[in-house]
CSV table of C-alpha atoms and ligand atoms in Angstrom, one decimal:
chain,number,residue,atom,x,y,z
S,238,UNK,CA,-24.0,-10.1,-29.1
S,239,UNK,CA,-23.1,-7.8,-26.2
S,240,UNK,CA,-19.7,-6.3,-25.3
S,241,UNK,CA,-18.9,-6.9,-21.7
S,242,UNK,CA,-15.6,-5.7,-20.3
S,243,UNK,CA,-14.6,-7.8,-17.4
S,244,UNK,CA,-10.9,-6.9,-17.1
S,245,UNK,CA,-11.0,-3.9,-14.8
S,246,UNK,CA,-7.9,-5.1,-13.0
S,247,UNK,CA,-5.9,-4.7,-16.2
S,248,UNK,CA,-7.1,-1.2,-16.9
S,249,UNK,CA,-10.4,0.8,-16.6
S,250,UNK,CA,-12.2,3.1,-19.1
S,251,UNK,CA,-11.6,6.7,-18.3
S,252,UNK,CA,-14.5,8.4,-16.5
S,253,UNK,CA,-16.1,11.1,-18.8
S,254,UNK,CA,-15.6,13.9,-16.3
S,255,UNK,CA,-12.0,12.9,-16.0
S,256,UNK,CA,-11.5,12.8,-19.8
S,257,UNK,CA,-13.0,16.3,-19.9
S,258,UNK,CA,-10.5,17.7,-17.4
S,259,UNK,CA,-7.6,16.1,-19.3
S,260,UNK,CA,-8.7,18.0,-22.4
S,261,UNK,CA,-9.0,21.3,-20.4
S,262,UNK,CA,-5.4,21.0,-19.2
S,263,UNK,CA,-4.1,20.0,-22.6
S,264,UNK,CA,-5.9,22.6,-24.7
S,265,UNK,CA,-6.6,25.5,-22.5
S,266,UNK,CA,-4.5,25.5,-19.3
S,267,UNK,CA,-1.5,24.0,-21.1
S,268,UNK,CA,1.2,26.1,-19.5
S,269,UNK,CA,4.3,24.8,-17.8
S,270,UNK,CA,3.7,25.3,-14.1
S,271,UNK,CA,7.3,26.4,-13.6
S,272,UNK,CA,6.7,29.4,-15.9
S,273,UNK,CA,6.2,32.9,-14.5
S,274,UNK,CA,3.5,34.1,-16.9
S,275,UNK,CA,-0.3,33.6,-16.8
S,276,UNK,CA,-0.1,30.4,-18.7
S,277,UNK,CA,2.2,28.9,-16.2
S,278,UNK,CA,0.2,30.2,-13.3
S,279,UNK,CA,-3.0,28.7,-14.6
S,280,UNK,CA,-1.4,25.2,-14.5
S,281,UNK,CA,-0.1,25.5,-10.9
S,282,UNK,CA,-3.1,25.3,-8.5
S,283,UNK,CA,-4.3,21.9,-9.9
S,284,UNK,CA,-1.2,20.2,-8.5
S,285,UNK,CA,-2.1,21.1,-4.9
S,286,UNK,CA,-5.7,20.3,-5.5
S,287,UNK,CA,-4.9,16.9,-6.9
S,288,UNK,CA,-2.6,16.2,-4.0
S,289,UNK,CA,-5.4,17.1,-1.6
S,290,UNK,CA,-7.9,14.9,-3.4
S,291,UNK,CA,-5.5,11.9,-3.2
S,292,UNK,CA,-4.4,12.6,0.4
S,293,UNK,CA,-8.1,12.7,1.4
S,294,UNK,CA,-8.6,9.1,0.2
S,295,UNK,CA,-5.7,7.6,2.2
S,296,UNK,CA,-5.5,9.9,5.2
S,297,UNK,CA,-2.2,11.6,4.6
S,298,UNK,CA,-1.0,15.2,4.1
S,299,UNK,CA,-1.2,16.7,0.6
S,300,UNK,CA,2.6,17.4,0.8
S,301,UNK,CA,3.2,13.7,1.3
S,302,UNK,CA,1.9,12.9,-2.2
S,303,UNK,CA,4.5,12.8,-5.1
S,304,UNK,CA,3.4,12.3,-8.7
S,305,UNK,CA,5.0,9.6,-10.9
S,306,UNK,CA,4.4,8.2,-14.3
S,307,UNK,CA,2.3,5.3,-12.9
S,308,UNK,CA,2.3,2.4,-10.5
S,309,UNK,CA,5.5,0.9,-11.8
S,310,UNK,CA,7.6,4.0,-11.3
S,311,UNK,CA,6.0,4.6,-7.8
S,312,UNK,CA,7.0,1.0,-6.8
S,313,UNK,CA,10.5,1.4,-8.2
S,314,UNK,CA,11.0,4.7,-6.5
S,315,UNK,CA,9.8,3.3,-3.2
S,316,UNK,CA,11.9,0.2,-3.2
S,317,UNK,CA,15.1,1.3,-4.9
S,318,UNK,CA,14.9,4.9,-3.6
S,319,UNK,CA,14.4,3.8,0.0
S,320,UNK,CA,17.0,1.0,-0.1
S,321,UNK,CA,19.7,3.2,-1.6
S,322,UNK,CA,18.8,6.2,0.5
S,323,UNK,CA,18.9,4.2,3.8
S,324,UNK,CA,21.7,1.8,3.1
S,325,UNK,CA,23.5,2.9,6.3
S,326,UNK,CA,20.7,1.4,8.4
S,327,UNK,CA,20.9,-2.1,7.0
S,328,UNK,CA,20.7,-4.2,3.8
S,329,UNK,CA,17.7,-6.6,4.3
S,330,UNK,CA,14.4,-6.2,2.6
S,331,UNK,CA,11.2,-8.3,3.1
S,332,UNK,CA,8.6,-8.7,0.3
S,333,UNK,CA,6.0,-11.4,-0.5
S,334,UNK,CA,6.3,-14.0,-3.2
S,335,UNK,CA,3.2,-12.7,-5.0
S,336,UNK,CA,4.2,-9.1,-5.6
S,337,UNK,CA,3.7,-7.3,-8.9
S,338,UNK,CA,6.8,-7.4,-11.1
S,339,UNK,CA,7.4,-3.7,-10.4
S,340,UNK,CA,8.2,-4.6,-6.8
S,341,UNK,CA,9.7,-8.1,-7.4
S,342,UNK,CA,12.1,-6.9,-10.1
S,343,UNK,CA,13.1,-3.9,-8.0
S,344,UNK,CA,14.0,-6.3,-5.2
S,345,UNK,CA,15.8,-8.5,-7.7
S,346,UNK,CA,17.8,-5.5,-8.9
S,347,UNK,CA,18.7,-4.7,-5.3
S,348,UNK,CA,19.8,-8.3,-4.7
S,349,UNK,CA,22.4,-7.7,-7.3
S,350,UNK,CA,23.7,-4.7,-5.2
S,351,UNK,CA,24.5,-6.4,-1.9
S,352,UNK,CA,21.0,-6.2,-0.5
S,353,UNK,CA,19.4,-9.4,0.8
S,354,UNK,CA,15.7,-10.1,0.1
S,355,UNK,CA,13.4,-12.5,1.9
S,356,UNK,CA,10.2,-13.4,0.1
S,357,UNK,CA,7.5,-14.4,2.5
S,358,UNK,CA,5.1,-17.0,1.0
S,359,UNK,CA,1.5,-16.2,0.6
S,360,UNK,CA,-0.9,-18.9,1.9
S,361,UNK,CA,-3.3,-21.0,-0.3
S,362,UNK,CA,-5.7,-18.0,-0.3
S,363,UNK,CA,-3.1,-15.5,-1.5
S,364,UNK,CA,-2.8,-13.9,1.9
S,365,UNK,CA,0.6,-13.0,3.3
S,366,UNK,CA,0.6,-14.3,7.0
S,367,UNK,CA,1.5,-11.6,9.5
S,368,UNK,CA,3.5,-14.0,11.7
S,369,UNK,CA,5.7,-15.0,8.7
S,370,UNK,CA,6.5,-11.4,8.0
S,371,UNK,CA,7.4,-11.0,11.7
S,372,UNK,CA,9.6,-14.1,11.6
S,373,UNK,CA,11.4,-12.8,8.5
S,374,UNK,CA,12.6,-9.6,10.2
S,375,UNK,CA,16.3,-9.4,11.2
S,376,UNK,CA,18.4,-6.7,12.8
S,377,UNK,CA,19.4,-5.4,9.3
S,378,UNK,CA,15.9,-5.2,7.9
S,379,UNK,CA,15.2,-1.7,6.6
S,380,UNK,CA,12.1,-2.1,4.4
S,381,UNK,CA,9.0,-4.3,4.1
S,382,UNK,CA,6.9,-4.2,1.0
S,383,UNK,CA,3.6,-6.2,1.0
S,384,UNK,CA,0.9,-5.5,-1.6
S,385,UNK,CA,-2.5,-4.4,-0.3
S,386,UNK,CA,-4.6,-6.3,-2.9
S,387,UNK,CA,-3.2,-9.0,-5.2
S,388,UNK,CA,-3.8,-8.2,-8.9
S,389,UNK,CA,-4.7,-11.7,-9.9
S,390,UNK,CA,-6.7,-13.3,-7.1
S,391,UNK,CA,-7.8,-10.1,-5.4
S,392,UNK,CA,-6.9,-11.2,-1.9
S,393,UNK,CA,-6.8,-8.3,0.6
S,394,UNK,CA,-3.8,-8.3,3.0
S,395,UNK,CA,-4.2,-7.3,6.6
S,396,UNK,CA,-1.9,-4.3,6.4
S,397,UNK,CA,-2.9,-3.0,9.9
S,398,UNK,CA,-1.6,-6.1,11.5
S,399,UNK,CA,1.7,-6.0,9.7
S,400,UNK,CA,2.0,-2.3,10.3
S,401,UNK,CA,1.5,-2.7,14.0
S,402,UNK,CA,4.4,-5.2,14.2
S,403,UNK,CA,6.7,-2.9,12.2
S,404,UNK,CA,5.8,0.0,14.4
S,405,UNK,CA,8.0,-1.5,17.1
S,406,UNK,CA,11.0,-1.3,14.8
S,407,UNK,CA,12.8,1.2,12.7
S,408,UNK,CA,11.6,-0.4,9.5
S,409,UNK,CA,9.9,1.4,6.6
S,410,UNK,CA,6.6,-0.1,5.4
S,411,UNK,CA,5.6,0.2,1.7
S,412,UNK,CA,2.5,-1.2,0.0
S,413,UNK,CA,1.6,-1.5,-3.6
S,414,UNK,CA,-2.0,-0.3,-3.4
S,415,UNK,CA,-2.5,-0.1,-7.2
S,416,UNK,CA,-5.4,-2.5,-7.1
S,417,UNK,CA,-7.1,-1.3,-3.9
S,418,UNK,CA,-6.9,2.5,-4.1
S,419,UNK,CA,-10.4,4.0,-4.4
S,420,UNK,CA,-12.0,0.5,-4.0
S,421,UNK,CA,-11.0,-0.7,-0.6
S,422,UNK,CA,-10.7,1.7,2.4
S,423,UNK,CA,-7.2,2.8,3.1
S,424,UNK,CA,-5.9,4.7,6.2
S,425,UNK,CA,-2.1,5.1,6.0
S,426,UNK,CA,-1.9,6.1,9.7
S,427,UNK,CA,-4.0,3.2,11.0
S,428,UNK,CA,-2.1,0.8,8.8
S,429,UNK,CA,1.3,2.2,9.8
S,430,UNK,CA,2.3,2.8,6.2
S,431,UNK,CA,5.3,4.9,5.3
S,432,UNK,CA,4.9,4.6,1.5
S,433,UNK,CA,2.0,3.6,-0.8
S,434,UNK,CA,1.9,3.3,-4.6
S,435,UNK,CA,-1.2,4.1,-6.8
S,436,UNK,CA,-1.9,4.3,-10.5
S,437,UNK,CA,-4.8,6.3,-12.1
S,438,UNK,CA,-5.6,3.9,-14.9
S,439,UNK,CA,-6.7,1.2,-12.4
S,440,UNK,CA,-9.4,3.6,-11.0
S,441,UNK,CA,-11.0,5.3,-14.1
S,442,UNK,CA,-8.2,7.7,-14.8
S,443,UNK,CA,-5.7,7.7,-17.7
S,444,UNK,CA,-2.6,5.6,-18.2
S,445,UNK,CA,0.8,7.1,-17.5
S,446,UNK,CA,0.1,8.9,-14.2
S,447,UNK,CA,0.4,7.6,-10.7
S,448,UNK,CA,1.6,8.7,-7.3
S,449,UNK,CA,3.7,7.7,-4.3
S,450,UNK,CA,2.8,8.6,-0.8
S,451,UNK,CA,5.9,9.2,1.3
S,452,UNK,CA,5.4,9.9,4.9
S,453,UNK,CA,7.1,13.1,6.2
S,454,UNK,CA,10.3,12.0,7.8
S,455,UNK,CA,11.1,9.2,5.3
S,456,UNK,CA,13.9,10.0,2.9
S,457,UNK,CA,14.4,8.5,-0.5
S,458,UNK,CA,17.3,8.6,-3.0
S,459,UNK,CA,15.9,10.1,-6.2
S,460,UNK,CA,15.8,7.9,-9.3
S,461,UNK,CA,15.3,10.8,-11.8
S,462,UNK,CA,17.6,13.8,-12.1
S,463,UNK,CA,16.9,17.2,-13.6
S,464,UNK,CA,14.9,20.2,-12.8
S,465,UNK,CA,14.0,19.2,-9.2
S,466,UNK,CA,10.2,18.9,-9.6
S,467,UNK,CA,8.2,17.0,-7.0
S,468,UNK,CA,10.7,18.1,-4.3
S,469,UNK,CA,13.5,16.5,-6.2
S,470,UNK,CA,12.0,13.0,-6.1
S,471,UNK,CA,10.8,13.1,-9.6
S,472,UNK,CA,12.4,15.7,-11.9
S,473,UNK,CA,10.7,16.4,-15.3
S,474,UNK,CA,8.0,18.8,-16.3
S,475,UNK,CA,4.9,17.7,-14.6
S,476,UNK,CA,2.2,15.7,-16.4
S,477,UNK,CA,-0.4,18.4,-15.6
S,478,UNK,CA,-3.4,16.9,-17.6
S,479,UNK,CA,-2.6,13.6,-15.8
S,480,UNK,CA,-2.3,15.2,-12.4
S,481,UNK,CA,-5.7,17.0,-12.9
S,482,UNK,CA,-7.1,13.6,-13.9
S,483,UNK,CA,-5.8,11.5,-11.1
S,484,UNK,CA,-7.1,13.9,-8.5
S,485,UNK,CA,-10.6,14.0,-10.0
S,486,UNK,CA,-10.6,10.2,-10.5
S,487,UNK,CA,-9.6,9.8,-6.9
S,488,UNK,CA,-12.3,12.0,-5.6
S,489,UNK,CA,-15.0,10.4,-7.7
S,490,UNK,CA,-13.9,7.0,-6.2
S,491,UNK,CA,-14.0,8.4,-2.8
S,492,UNK,CA,-17.6,9.5,-3.1
S,493,UNK,CA,-18.7,6.2,-4.8
S,494,UNK,CA,-16.6,3.7,-2.8
S,495,UNK,CA,-19.2,2.3,-0.4
S,496,UNK,CA,-22.0,2.0,-2.9
S,497,UNK,CA,-19.8,0.7,-5.7
S,498,UNK,CA,-18.1,-1.9,-3.4
S,499,UNK,CA,-21.4,-3.3,-2.3
S,500,UNK,CA,-22.8,-3.4,-5.8
S,501,UNK,CA,-19.8,-5.1,-7.3
S,502,UNK,CA,-19.6,-7.6,-4.5
S,503,UNK,CA,-23.3,-8.5,-5.1
S,504,UNK,CA,-22.8,-8.9,-8.9
S,505,UNK,CA,-19.5,-10.9,-8.4
S,506,UNK,CA,-21.2,-13.3,-6.0
S,507,UNK,CA,-24.2,-13.6,-8.3
S,508,UNK,CA,-21.9,-14.5,-11.2
S,509,UNK,CA,-20.1,-17.1,-9.1
S,510,UNK,CA,-23.4,-18.6,-7.9
S,511,UNK,CA,-24.8,-18.8,-11.4
S,512,UNK,CA,-21.7,-20.5,-12.8
S,513,UNK,CA,-21.2,-22.8,-9.8
S,514,UNK,CA,-24.9,-23.8,-9.9
S,515,UNK,CA,-24.7,-24.8,-13.6
S,516,UNK,CA,-21.2,-26.4,-13.8
S,517,UNK,CA,-19.3,-28.9,-11.8
S,518,UNK,CA,-15.6,-28.8,-11.0
S,519,UNK,CA,-15.4,-25.0,-10.7
S,520,UNK,CA,-13.5,-23.4,-7.8
S,521,UNK,CA,-12.6,-20.0,-6.6
S,522,UNK,CA,-9.0,-18.8,-6.6
S,523,UNK,CA,-8.1,-16.4,-3.8
S,524,UNK,CA,-9.8,-15.7,-0.4
S,525,UNK,CA,-13.5,-16.4,-0.2
S,526,UNK,CA,-14.2,-13.2,1.9
S,527,UNK,CA,-11.1,-11.0,2.1
S,528,UNK,CA,-11.3,-10.2,-1.6
S,529,UNK,CA,-11.5,-7.1,-3.9
S,530,UNK,CA,-15.2,-6.4,-4.6
S,531,UNK,CA,-15.0,-7.0,-8.3
S,532,UNK,CA,-12.6,-9.9,-8.5
S,533,UNK,CA,-13.7,-13.4,-9.5
S,534,UNK,CA,-10.8,-15.7,-10.4
S,535,UNK,CA,-12.1,-19.1,-11.3
S,536,UNK,CA,-10.6,-22.5,-12.0
S,537,UNK,CA,-12.5,-24.5,-14.6
S,538,UNK,CA,-10.9,-27.9,-14.2
S,539,UNK,CA,-10.0,-29.6,-17.4
S,540,UNK,CA,-10.8,-26.6,-19.6
S,541,UNK,CA,-8.0,-24.9,-21.6
S,542,UNK,CA,-8.0,-21.3,-20.3
S,543,UNK,CA,-6.5,-19.8,-23.4
S,544,UNK,CA,-9.0,-21.3,-25.7
S,545,UNK,CA,-11.9,-20.3,-23.4
S,546,UNK,CA,-10.6,-16.7,-23.3
S,547,UNK,CA,-10.7,-16.6,-27.1
S,548,UNK,CA,-14.1,-18.1,-27.3
S,549,UNK,CA,-15.4,-15.6,-24.7
S,550,UNK,CA,-13.8,-12.7,-26.7
S,551,UNK,CA,-15.7,-13.9,-29.8
S,552,UNK,CA,-18.9,-13.5,-27.8
S,553,UNK,CA,-17.9,-10.0,-26.7
S,554,UNK,CA,-16.8,-11.0,-23.2
S,555,UNK,CA,-13.3,-9.7,-22.3
S,556,UNK,CA,-11.6,-11.4,-19.4
S,557,UNK,CA,-8.0,-12.4,-18.6
S,558,UNK,CA,-6.0,-15.5,-18.2
S,559,UNK,CA,-4.6,-16.8,-15.0
S,560,UNK,CA,-1.5,-17.3,-17.0
S,561,UNK,CA,0.8,-14.7,-18.4
S,562,UNK,CA,1.0,-14.8,-22.2
S,563,UNK,CA,4.5,-14.0,-23.5
S,564,UNK,CA,5.3,-14.1,-27.2
S,565,UNK,CA,2.7,-16.7,-28.0
S,566,UNK,CA,3.8,-19.2,-25.3
S,567,UNK,CA,1.5,-19.5,-22.3
S,568,UNK,CA,3.4,-19.8,-19.0
S,569,UNK,CA,1.5,-20.6,-15.9
S,570,UNK,CA,0.9,-17.5,-13.7
S,571,UNK,CA,3.6,-17.2,-11.0
S,572,UNK,CA,1.0,-16.0,-8.5
S,573,UNK,CA,-1.3,-19.0,-9.1
S,574,UNK,CA,1.7,-21.3,-8.8
S,575,UNK,CA,2.8,-19.5,-5.6
S,576,UNK,CA,-0.6,-20.2,-3.9
S,577,UNK,CA,-0.4,-23.9,-4.7
S,578,UNK,CA,-2.1,-24.4,-8.1
S,579,UNK,CA,-0.5,-27.0,-10.4
S,580,UNK,CA,0.5,-25.9,-13.9
S,581,UNK,CA,-2.6,-27.4,-15.4
S,582,UNK,CA,-4.9,-25.8,-12.8
S,583,UNK,CA,-3.2,-22.4,-13.5
S,584,UNK,CA,-3.8,-22.9,-17.2
S,585,UNK,CA,-7.5,-23.6,-16.5
S,586,UNK,CA,-8.0,-20.4,-14.5
S,587,UNK,CA,-9.7,-17.2,-15.8
S,588,UNK,CA,-9.9,-13.9,-14.0
S,589,UNK,CA,-13.0,-11.8,-14.3
S,590,UNK,CA,-12.8,-8.3,-12.8
S,591,UNK,CA,-16.0,-6.3,-12.7
S,592,UNK,CA,-16.1,-2.6,-12.5
S,593,UNK,CA,-18.0,0.7,-12.8
S,594,UNK,CA,-18.6,0.2,-16.6
S,595,UNK,CA,-20.7,-2.9,-16.1
S,596,UNK,CA,-24.5,-3.3,-15.7
S,597,UNK,CA,-26.5,-6.1,-14.1
S,598,UNK,CA,-27.6,-7.4,-17.6
S,599,UNK,CA,-24.0,-7.7,-18.7
S,600,UNK,CA,-23.1,-9.9,-15.7
S,601,UNK,CA,-26.1,-12.2,-16.6
S,602,UNK,CA,-25.0,-12.3,-20.3
S,603,UNK,CA,-21.4,-13.1,-19.3
S,604,UNK,CA,-22.3,-15.8,-16.9
S,605,UNK,CA,-24.4,-17.5,-19.6
S,606,UNK,CA,-21.6,-17.3,-22.2
S,607,UNK,CA,-19.1,-18.8,-19.7
S,608,UNK,CA,-21.5,-21.6,-18.8
S,609,UNK,CA,-22.2,-22.5,-22.5
S,610,UNK,CA,-18.5,-22.5,-23.5
S,611,UNK,CA,-17.2,-24.5,-20.5
S,612,UNK,CA,-19.9,-27.1,-21.2
S,613,UNK,CA,-18.9,-27.2,-24.9
S,614,UNK,CA,-15.2,-27.5,-24.1
S,615,UNK,CA,-15.8,-30.3,-21.7
S,616,UNK,CA,-18.0,-32.2,-24.2
S,617,UNK,CA,-15.4,-31.9,-26.9
S,618,UNK,CA,-12.7,-33.2,-24.6
S,619,UNK,CA,-14.9,-36.2,-23.6
S,620,UNK,CA,-15.5,-37.0,-27.3
S,621,UNK,CA,-11.9,-36.8,-28.1
S,622,UNK,CA,-11.0,-39.6,-25.7
X,194,LIG,C1,-1.1,-2.3,-12.8
X,194,LIG,C2,-0.3,-2.6,-11.6
X,194,LIG,C3,1.0,-2.0,-11.4
X,194,LIG,C4,1.6,-1.1,-12.5
X,194,LIG,O1,1.0,0.1,-12.6
X,194,LIG,P1,1.2,0.9,-14.0
X,194,LIG,O2,0.6,2.2,-13.8
X,194,LIG,O3,0.6,0.1,-15.1
X,194,LIG,O4,2.7,1.0,-14.2
X,194,LIG,C5,1.6,-2.2,-10.2
X,194,LIG,N1,1.1,-3.0,-9.3
X,194,LIG,C6,-0.1,-3.6,-9.4
X,194,LIG,C7,-0.6,-4.4,-8.3
X,194,LIG,C8,-0.8,-3.4,-10.6
X,194,LIG,O5,-2.0,-4.0,-10.7
């Protein structure tokens, strides 16, 4: 049996060099960067270096990068911080109906505070139509938040097109780029972005550290109060080991991005072709072309997705359900439902996400295991009738 990790959209293993720098800033350069003495001084330069490394990936200024505890906090700060800080401009917000809960629940919270939210529907491929975003705008719209890449089906939205429409208005544009950062090219200027969220553990860094890009000229109402770190946006002693790590992880991604994207696209397409060649009634969720390189979300008609996942796990293959599993009860994924899958189709969907930790042989092994088990499940269900 092999162990094959195909759940890189849930989290990634930490790169070895990144783990080493975490240790360095935990054990050796452990000072509080606000301290005057040499320990404090030794922990200070890494903050600027890390900001530069992140800024270089997305084309912003280092001073426009603010560290947070992860993607969730970055999304919360962007949505709630912008809305509350710019309430005098209007009270209408536009998001999509397939946003991550960190954006969706921030919007929901704002709805309880006299803000109005329009949720633009993604199409059957998981793409948010630019024209529908345009149609959703009103005179009181202050903020649009559309994710770059969807975490379940991997569809890549055309942020440049949306950004160019918003550039004609005084409306802030935020994107949740947690799934795309370091994997799909991003240029905040070309895309017209004012804010962008990212999280280290989705690109081979540790959990618990993320960042929010906030364009100079945009002002947020802080959500955290205290010592005034991160220019007052995010008080609290900085997570220096995490900050060292996220910068290094970002720069490794930057140097690998082209090669890695083409490799993962090849393997993903190979895995799909193998499975589709061997099995009937399999289809792809998400966009056939505009998709995250490593994302393969498949619908195996008639197969119980939860049982298939468990069987794959017993063979060492780790994937994820198209359904969110909460306290033992499987509820169909809201994203899959939103793009038009029935409950039973959503329950028969499995997401494989390939990444840097995989090898060509692992993909071959995983494809074979999937084919064998889907066949077995289908035979069993035929016999049961
Ligand atoms: C993982 C994820 C988040 C949350 O990031 P955390 O660092 O885990 O809080 C937000 N948005 C998307 C699209 C994600 O995939």
